[in-house]
């Protein structure tokens, strides 16, 4: 569900997102970036 919601909101015009949707999308993007950094660190250590 979160992946589908992210794809939907990320593809939407930011001007059409309400405050809750925009906040959710910003938070989700931050979480994804954090996961990518962790994966990069794990790959570097391997």
Coordinates of C-alpha atoms in Angstrom, one line a residue:
X1 CA 0.0 0.0 0.0
X2 CA 2.8 2.5 0.9
X3 CA 4.6 1.8 -2.4
X4 CA 1.4 2.4 -4.4
X5 CA 0.6 5.6 -2.4
X6 CA 4.2 6.8 -2.9
X7 CA 4.0 6.2 -6.7
X8 CA 0.7 8.0 -6.9
X9 CA 1.8 11.0 -4.8
X10 CA 5.2 11.3 -6.4
X11 CA 3.6 11.4 -9.9
X12 CA 1.1 14.0 -8.9
X13 CA 1.4 17.7 -9.4
X14 CA 2.8 19.0 -6.1
X15 CA 0.3 21.9 -6.3
X16 CA -2.6 19.5 -6.1
X17 CA -1.4 17.7 -2.9
X18 CA -2.9 18.7 0.4
X19 CA -0.7 19.4 3.4
X20 CA -1.1 15.9 4.8
X21 CA -0.2 14.2 1.5
X22 CA 2.8 16.5 1.0
X23 CA 4.1 15.8 4.5
X24 CA 3.6 12.1 4.0
X25 CA 5.5 12.2 0.7
X26 CA 8.4 14.2 2.2
X27 CA 8.7 11.8 5.1
X28 CA 8.6 8.8 2.8
X29 CA 11.3 10.3 0.6
X30 CA 13.5 10.9 3.7
X31 CA 12.9 7.3 4.8
X32 CA 13.9 6.0 1.4
X33 CA 17.0 8.1 1.3
X34 CA 18.0 6.8 4.7
X35 CA 17.5 3.2 3.6
X36 CA 19.6 3.9 0.5
X37 CA 22.4 5.3 2.6
X38 CA 22.3 2.3 4.9
X39 CA 22.4 0.0 1.9
X40 CA 25.4 1.9 0.4
X41 CA 27.2 1.5 3.7
X42 CA 26.5 -2.2 3.9
X43 CA 27.7 -2.6 0.3
X44 CA 30.9 -0.7 1.0
X45 CA 31.6 -2.9 4.0
X46 CA 31.0 -6.1 2.1

